[in-house]
Structure formats: C-alpha cells, structure tokens
CSV table of C-alpha atoms in Angstrom, one decimal:
chain,number,residue,atom,x,y,z
N,230,MET,CA,-59.7,21.0,67.4
N,231,ARG,CA,-57.1,23.9,68.2
N,232,PRO,CA,-53.1,24.2,68.5
N,233,VAL,CA,-51.7,24.1,71.4
N,234,LEU,CA,-50.0,27.8,72.4
N,235,ARG,CA,-47.5,28.7,75.0
N,236,SER,CA,-46.0,32.5,75.3
N,237,GLY,CA,-44.2,32.8,78.2
N,238,GLY,CA,-44.1,29.0,79.6
N,239,GLY,CA,-48.6,29.9,80.5
N,240,ARG,CA,-50.2,27.1,78.1
N,241,LEU,CA,-53.7,29.4,76.1
N,242,GLY,CA,-54.9,25.2,75.6
N,243,SER,CA,-54.6,22.1,74.1
N,244,GLN,CA,-55.1,19.2,71.5
N,245,GLU,CA,-53.6,16.5,70.4
N,246,GLY,CA,-52.6,15.7,66.7
N,247,PHE,CA,-53.0,19.2,65.2
N,248,GLY,CA,-50.4,21.9,63.6
N,249,ALA,CA,-49.3,22.8,66.7
N,250,VAL,CA,-47.6,26.5,67.8
N,251,GLY,CA,-45.8,26.7,70.9
N,252,ARG,CA,-42.3,28.0,72.5
N,253,THR,CA,-39.7,27.0,70.7
N,254,PRO,CA,-40.8,23.3,69.9
N,255,ALA,CA,-37.4,20.3,69.8
N,256,THR,CA,-38.2,20.3,66.5
N,257,SER,CA,-38.7,23.9,65.7
N,258,LYS,CA,-37.1,26.7,63.7
N,259,LYS,CA,-35.1,29.2,66.0
N,260,THR,CA,-36.0,32.8,65.8
N,261,ASN,CA,-34.1,35.1,63.6
N,262,GLN,CA,-32.9,38.1,64.9
N,263,MET,CA,-36.1,40.7,65.6
N,264,ILE,CA,-37.3,43.0,62.6
N,265,GLU,CA,-36.7,46.7,63.4
N,266,SER,CA,-37.4,47.9,59.9
N,267,LYS,CA,-40.3,48.4,58.1
N,268,ASP,CA,-38.1,48.7,54.9
N,269,ASN,CA,-37.3,44.5,55.4
N,270,GLU,CA,-38.6,42.6,52.5
N,271,LYS,CA,-40.9,39.6,54.6
N,272,LEU,CA,-43.0,42.9,54.9
N,273,LYS,CA,-43.1,44.7,52.3
N,274,LEU,CA,-44.3,41.5,50.6
N,275,VAL,CA,-46.9,41.0,52.9
N,276,ARG,CA,-48.2,44.0,52.4
N,277,LYS,CA,-47.9,43.6,48.9
N,278,LEU,CA,-50.2,40.5,49.7
N,279,HIS,CA,-52.7,42.7,50.5
N,280,VAL,CA,-53.5,43.7,46.7
N,281,ARG,CA,-55.2,40.8,45.0
N,282,LYS,CA,-52.3,41.5,41.4
N,283,HIS,CA,-49.3,40.8,43.7
N,284,ARG,CA,-51.0,38.3,45.2
N,285,GLU,CA,-51.4,36.7,41.6
N,286,ARG,CA,-48.4,37.3,40.6
N,287,GLN,CA,-46.7,35.7,43.6
N,288,GLY,CA,-47.8,32.8,43.6
N,289,LEU,CA,-48.8,33.5,47.3
N,290,PHE,CA,-50.8,34.5,49.8
N,291,ALA,CA,-51.1,35.6,54.1
N,292,THR,CA,-53.5,34.1,56.3
N,293,GLU,CA,-53.5,35.9,59.9
N,294,GLY,CA,-54.1,34.8,63.8
N,295,GLU,CA,-52.7,31.7,65.0
N,296,ASP,CA,-55.9,29.5,64.0
N,297,LEU,CA,-55.7,30.1,60.5
N,298,LEU,CA,-51.9,29.4,60.6
N,299,SER,CA,-52.8,26.1,62.7
N,300,ALA,CA,-55.2,25.7,60.5
N,301,GLY,CA,-53.2,25.2,57.5
N,302,LEU,CA,-50.9,23.5,59.1
N,303,ALA,CA,-53.6,20.2,59.6
N,304,ALA,CA,-54.3,20.2,56.0
N,305,GLY,CA,-50.7,19.6,55.2
N,306,ALA,CA,-49.2,23.0,53.7
N,307,THR,CA,-46.0,24.5,55.0
N,308,PRO,CA,-46.0,28.3,55.3
N,309,ARG,CA,-43.5,30.4,53.3
N,310,PHE,CA,-42.3,32.4,56.6
N,311,VAL,CA,-44.1,33.5,59.8
N,312,LEU,CA,-43.5,36.8,61.7
N,313,VAL,CA,-45.2,36.8,64.5
N,314,ALA,CA,-45.0,39.7,67.9
N,315,GLY,CA,-42.0,40.3,69.5
N,316,GLY,CA,-42.2,39.1,73.3
N,317,THR,CA,-45.0,35.9,73.1
N,318,GLY,CA,-42.0,33.6,72.5
N,319,LEU,CA,-44.0,31.1,69.6
N,320,HIS,CA,-42.6,30.1,67.1
N,321,GLY,CA,-43.7,26.7,65.6
N,322,THR,CA,-43.3,23.4,64.3
N,323,ASP,CA,-46.0,20.3,62.5
N,324,ALA,CA,-47.5,18.8,65.4
N,325,GLY,CA,-47.4,15.9,62.9
N,326,THR,CA,-45.5,16.0,61.0
N,327,GLY,CA,-42.1,17.2,62.8
N,328,ALA,CA,-42.0,19.5,59.4
N,329,SER,CA,-40.9,23.1,60.9
N,330,TYR,CA,-41.3,26.7,58.9
N,331,PRO,CA,-39.1,29.8,58.9
N,332,VAL,CA,-39.8,32.2,61.9
N,333,ASP,CA,-38.9,35.8,62.1
N,334,ALA,CA,-39.6,38.2,65.2
N,335,VAL,CA,-41.3,41.3,64.7
N,336,HIS,CA,-42.0,44.5,66.6
N,337,SER,CA,-45.3,44.5,67.1
N,338,ASP,CA,-45.8,47.7,66.0
N,339,LEU,CA,-43.9,46.5,62.8
N,340,LEU,CA,-46.5,43.3,62.1
N,341,ASP,CA,-49.7,46.2,63.6
N,342,SER,CA,-48.6,48.6,60.3
N,343,VAL,CA,-48.4,45.5,57.2
N,344,SER,CA,-52.0,43.6,58.9
N,345,ALA,CA,-54.9,44.2,56.5
N,346,LEU,CA,-57.4,42.8,59.9
N,347,GLY,CA,-56.0,46.0,62.4
N,348,SER,CA,-54.2,46.1,65.0
N,349,GLY,CA,-54.1,43.2,67.5
N,350,THR,CA,-52.5,40.3,65.3
N,351,ARG,CA,-49.6,37.5,66.3
N,352,ALA,CA,-48.5,36.1,63.6
N,353,ILE,CA,-48.9,36.3,59.6
N,354,ALA,CA,-48.5,33.9,57.6
N,355,VAL,CA,-47.1,33.3,54.0
N,356,TRP,CA,-48.0,30.7,52.0
N,357,GLU,CA,-48.3,29.1,48.4
N,358,LYS,CA,-51.7,29.0,46.5
N,359,LYS,CA,-51.8,25.7,45.5
N,360,PRO,CA,-52.0,24.9,41.3
N,361,ARG,CA,-55.8,23.8,40.0
N,362,GLY,CA,-56.0,20.6,39.9
N,363,THR,CA,-59.4,18.9,38.5
N,364,ALA,CA,-62.2,20.2,37.9
N,365,PRO,CA,-64.8,21.0,40.4
N,366,VAL,CA,-66.5,17.8,41.2
N,367,ALA,CA,-69.4,17.0,42.8
N,368,PRO,CA,-71.0,18.0,45.3
N,369,CYS,CA,-69.9,21.3,44.4
N,370,VAL,CA,-71.0,25.2,45.0
N,371,TYR,CA,-70.6,27.9,42.1
N,372,LEU,CA,-70.1,31.5,42.6
N,373,ASP,CA,-71.4,33.6,40.1
N,374,GLY,CA,-70.4,37.4,40.1
N,375,VAL,CA,-69.9,37.8,44.7
N,376,GLY,CA,-67.9,40.5,45.8
N,377,ASP,CA,-68.1,40.6,49.3
N,378,PRO,CA,-64.7,38.6,50.2
N,379,GLY,CA,-66.7,38.0,54.0
N,380,ASN,CA,-69.8,36.6,51.8
N,381,VAL,CA,-67.4,34.7,49.9
N,382,GLY,CA,-64.8,33.2,52.6
N,383,ALA,CA,-68.2,32.4,54.5
N,384,ILE,CA,-69.9,30.4,52.2
N,385,ILE,CA,-65.8,28.4,51.3
N,386,ARG,CA,-66.3,27.5,55.6
N,387,THR,CA,-70.3,26.3,54.9
N,388,ALA,CA,-69.8,24.8,51.9
N,389,HIS,CA,-66.5,22.5,53.2
N,390,ALA,CA,-68.4,22.3,57.3
N,391,LEU,CA,-71.6,20.9,56.1
N,392,LEU,CA,-71.0,19.1,52.3
N,393,ASP,CA,-67.5,18.8,52.4
N,394,ALA,CA,-68.1,20.4,49.2
N,395,THR,CA,-65.2,22.7,46.6
N,396,VAL,CA,-66.5,25.8,45.8
N,397,ALA,CA,-65.8,27.1,42.5
N,398,LEU,CA,-65.6,31.5,41.9
N,399,GLY,CA,-67.1,32.1,38.6
N,400,PRO,CA,-67.1,35.5,36.6
N,401,GLY,CA,-67.4,38.8,39.0
N,402,CYS,CA,-66.4,36.7,42.4
N,403,THR,CA,-63.7,38.7,44.0
N,404,ASP,CA,-60.7,36.3,45.6
N,405,PRO,CA,-60.7,34.4,47.9
N,406,PHE,CA,-56.8,34.6,49.3
N,407,SER,CA,-57.8,38.5,49.8
N,408,PRO,CA,-57.7,39.1,53.9
N,409,LYS,CA,-60.9,39.2,54.0
N,410,ALA,CA,-62.2,36.4,52.9
N,411,THR,CA,-59.4,34.3,54.6
N,412,ARG,CA,-60.5,35.3,57.6
N,413,ALA,CA,-63.4,34.6,56.7
N,414,SER,CA,-63.0,30.8,55.8
N,415,MET,CA,-61.3,30.1,58.9
N,416,GLY,CA,-59.0,27.8,57.6
N,417,SER,CA,-61.0,25.7,55.4
N,418,LEU,CA,-59.2,27.3,51.9
N,419,PHE,CA,-57.1,24.9,53.0
N,420,ALA,CA,-58.3,22.1,53.5
N,421,ARG,CA,-61.3,21.8,49.6
N,422,PRO,CA,-58.7,25.5,48.1
N,423,PRO,CA,-61.4,26.7,45.4
N,424,LEU,CA,-61.3,26.6,42.2
N,425,THR,CA,-62.3,29.6,39.9
N,426,VAL,CA,-63.4,28.6,36.9
N,427,ALA,CA,-64.5,30.7,33.4
N,428,GLY,CA,-67.9,28.9,33.6
N,429,VAL,CA,-70.6,27.2,35.2
N,430,GLU,CA,-70.2,25.1,32.5
N,431,GLU,CA,-67.1,23.6,34.0
N,432,THR,CA,-69.3,22.3,37.7
N,433,PRO,CA,-70.8,19.2,37.2
N,434,GLU,CA,-74.4,18.5,36.5
N,435,PRO,CA,-77.5,18.1,37.7
N,436,ARG,CA,-77.3,21.3,38.8
N,437,VAL,CA,-79.7,24.0,40.8
N,438,ALA,CA,-80.5,28.3,41.3
N,439,LEU,CA,-80.8,29.3,44.0
N,440,VAL,CA,-83.1,32.5,43.2
N,441,ALA,CA,-85.1,35.2,44.9
N,442,HIS,CA,-88.7,34.4,43.4
N,443,GLY,CA,-90.6,31.7,42.2
N,444,GLY,CA,-88.8,28.4,42.2
N,445,GLU,CA,-89.6,25.2,44.1
N,446,GLY,CA,-89.2,24.2,47.5
N,447,LEU,CA,-86.1,23.2,49.3
N,448,ASP,CA,-86.3,19.4,48.5
N,449,ALA,CA,-85.9,19.5,44.9
N,450,LEU,CA,-82.3,20.4,45.9
N,451,ALA,CA,-82.4,16.5,46.5
N,452,GLY,CA,-79.7,14.5,43.5
N,453,ALA,CA,-78.3,18.2,42.7
N,454,ALA,CA,-75.0,17.8,41.9
N,455,THR,CA,-74.5,21.8,42.1
N,456,LEU,CA,-75.5,25.0,44.1
N,457,CYS,CA,-75.8,28.2,42.4
N,458,LEU,CA,-75.0,31.2,44.0
N,459,GLY,CA,-75.5,34.4,42.5
N,460,ALA,CA,-74.4,38.7,43.7
N,461,GLU,CA,-77.6,39.3,46.7
N,462,ARG,CA,-78.2,42.0,44.6
N,463,GLU,CA,-78.2,41.2,40.9
N,464,GLY,CA,-78.9,37.3,41.5
N,465,LEU,CA,-77.8,34.4,39.1
N,466,ARG,CA,-77.5,35.6,35.9
N,467,PRO,CA,-79.9,34.3,33.4
N,468,GLU,CA,-77.5,32.2,31.2
N,469,VAL,CA,-76.3,31.1,34.7
N,470,ILE,CA,-79.6,29.9,35.2
N,471,ALA,CA,-80.2,28.7,31.6
N,472,ALA,CA,-77.6,26.1,33.0
N,473,CYS,CA,-79.2,24.6,35.1
N,474,ALA,CA,-82.0,21.9,35.8
N,475,THR,CA,-84.2,23.4,38.2
N,476,THR,CA,-84.8,26.4,40.6
N,477,VAL,CA,-85.5,26.5,44.6
N,478,THR,CA,-86.5,29.3,45.9
N,479,ILE,CA,-86.2,29.6,50.5
N,480,PRO,CA,-88.7,29.9,52.1
N,481,LEU,CA,-89.3,34.2,54.1
N,482,ARG,CA,-91.3,34.7,56.2
N,483,GLY,CA,-92.8,38.2,57.7
N,484,GLY,CA,-92.4,40.1,54.6
N,485,THR,CA,-88.4,39.9,54.5
N,486,GLU,CA,-87.5,40.5,50.5
N,487,SER,CA,-83.8,38.2,50.5
N,488,LEU,CA,-81.1,35.9,53.1
N,489,ASN,CA,-77.6,37.0,52.9
N,490,VAL,CA,-76.3,34.8,50.6
N,491,ALA,CA,-73.1,33.8,53.2
N,492,ALA,CA,-76.8,32.7,54.6
N,493,ALA,CA,-78.7,31.8,51.2
N,494,ALA,CA,-75.9,29.2,51.1
N,495,ALA,CA,-75.9,28.1,54.9
N,496,VAL,CA,-79.0,27.3,54.5
N,497,ALA,CA,-79.7,25.3,51.4
N,498,CYS,CA,-75.6,23.1,51.7
N,499,ALA,CA,-77.7,22.5,55.1
N,500,ARG,CA,-80.6,21.0,53.0
N,501,MET,CA,-78.6,19.0,51.1
N,502,SER,CA,-76.4,17.6,53.7
N,503,GLU,CA,-79.7,16.1,55.2
N,504,VAL,CA,-81.1,14.7,51.9
N,505,ARG,CA,-77.6,13.3,51.2
N,506,ALA,CA,-77.2,11.8,54.5
N,507,ASP,CA,-81.0,10.6,54.2
N,508,ALA,CA,-79.8,8.8,50.6
C-alpha cells in the first residue's frame, strides 16, 4: 500500500493502515529549525553511513525516499531521525500506531550533497539495525559471495515477495544495508531483515544449489528448505555445493550462457512458491 503524502496541502496519494508521511499531522513532532550548514552532526552521520565500516560501528543505516520510510514504519520500525528537503512540507507520524519521530528540514542542496543515490531525494531516514535473532529457518535463500548490492537487494525483495523467506548472507557478500542494496530491496529488508551467517551449515536442510550447468530440473526444488545461489561469474564454491542435497539448473534457450543471479533467484523462488502452494 502507498502512504499518505502531502506537500503544500496537495494530496499525492492515500491508503489507510500504512505508515504515513503527511503535512503536520496531529501526532507528529514539529520540524526543527532549517539545517543550513554542511557541518551539521546529522548530515555528517548520513555521510558516514555511506561506508560499511561506519554502518557496522554505529549499528545504523540510512534509507532514501518516502517509499522506504513508509515501508520501515509499516514494519514497526522507528527511525532515529528523518531529514526532509526544505519547502516540501513533509512531516511524519506512523498512521497505525501514532508513534512520532524527529524530523529536520534541510536545504535541498545540502540534502542532495549527502544523498548516495543522486539528486532529488526528498527524505533520508536513519534507522537502527535490528539485532540478529535466531538462526535462519525455512524457507531460506543463502547467498555465497554475491558482491553486487543491487543484486542482493533485489533478491531480498524477491525472497520476501514470493516465499516470505529470509535471506542469509555468507562469506564474500556485500552489505545488505548499503544505499544501493536498501533501495533495491524496496523495503523488504524491514519486513524480513537479512542475516549474516558464517557459512551454509547455519541454514536449514535440505538444501538445493542452483548451478549453471548439469543440475536437475526445477521440479527438484520441491521440498527444499534452503535455496543456495552464488556470484554470477564464480558461482557457488565447491564446499557449498557439497553441503546441498542436490543441484538444479534453470533451462535456457537461444544460446544464452547464464542468467543474472537476481533473475535466477526470481525464477527459482517462483517455482518453489508454486510447489508450496500445491502441497
């Protein structure tokens, strides 16, 4: 569902029950004085959160855009603070719980200067990472050495949408809380936070490895608790394949060598979803 958004009194969209961002709602906190200095501590923190080591050290990450803000609120998360472009009239409260959060207006040029994704950002939110809970449970998607943040974010979104599954990230994977990964996840990392694991042995059995050549057909995904995928060029490491009950290959036509790992994940997750629905 889409949030309620108002800017200058104009209604941009509405649906009930979702975390909402609106203009001066009754329970929202008033915005503070406009931030106009690049040395503001909140702006400096957002810049730092572009870098993985600072995200890990601070236990925080940032998202850009009203859609991700609303997705976080809908999942029950509360941002540490939100920066909005001055002049947009955006203020915030969670429509479901009425919980409010700090909102600071920022000169639009300054907000653009701390954006990791380019100009035009109207809202940047800073969130606390949830502490890791229990070990991954079925259904699970395990990633081995997947280093592209766009692919990781897209797989988190796909696993959530098709299987309501958790993504477990093994050695060599990129940070799922990087700006590009969070954007590609489209908010699914709030609903199903990804887990970082030491290795495939932490995922539930039986496991199925997706390989480029020589595996069984997609019907072999039936009953799999964990789907294992590797980096596009290198594929899964031998020790990961050895930990799987079987291997599966997606049939391709037209002489194509392989699929993008996010596309392969979508095909496999869709098939697993069909099998589960028929069970």
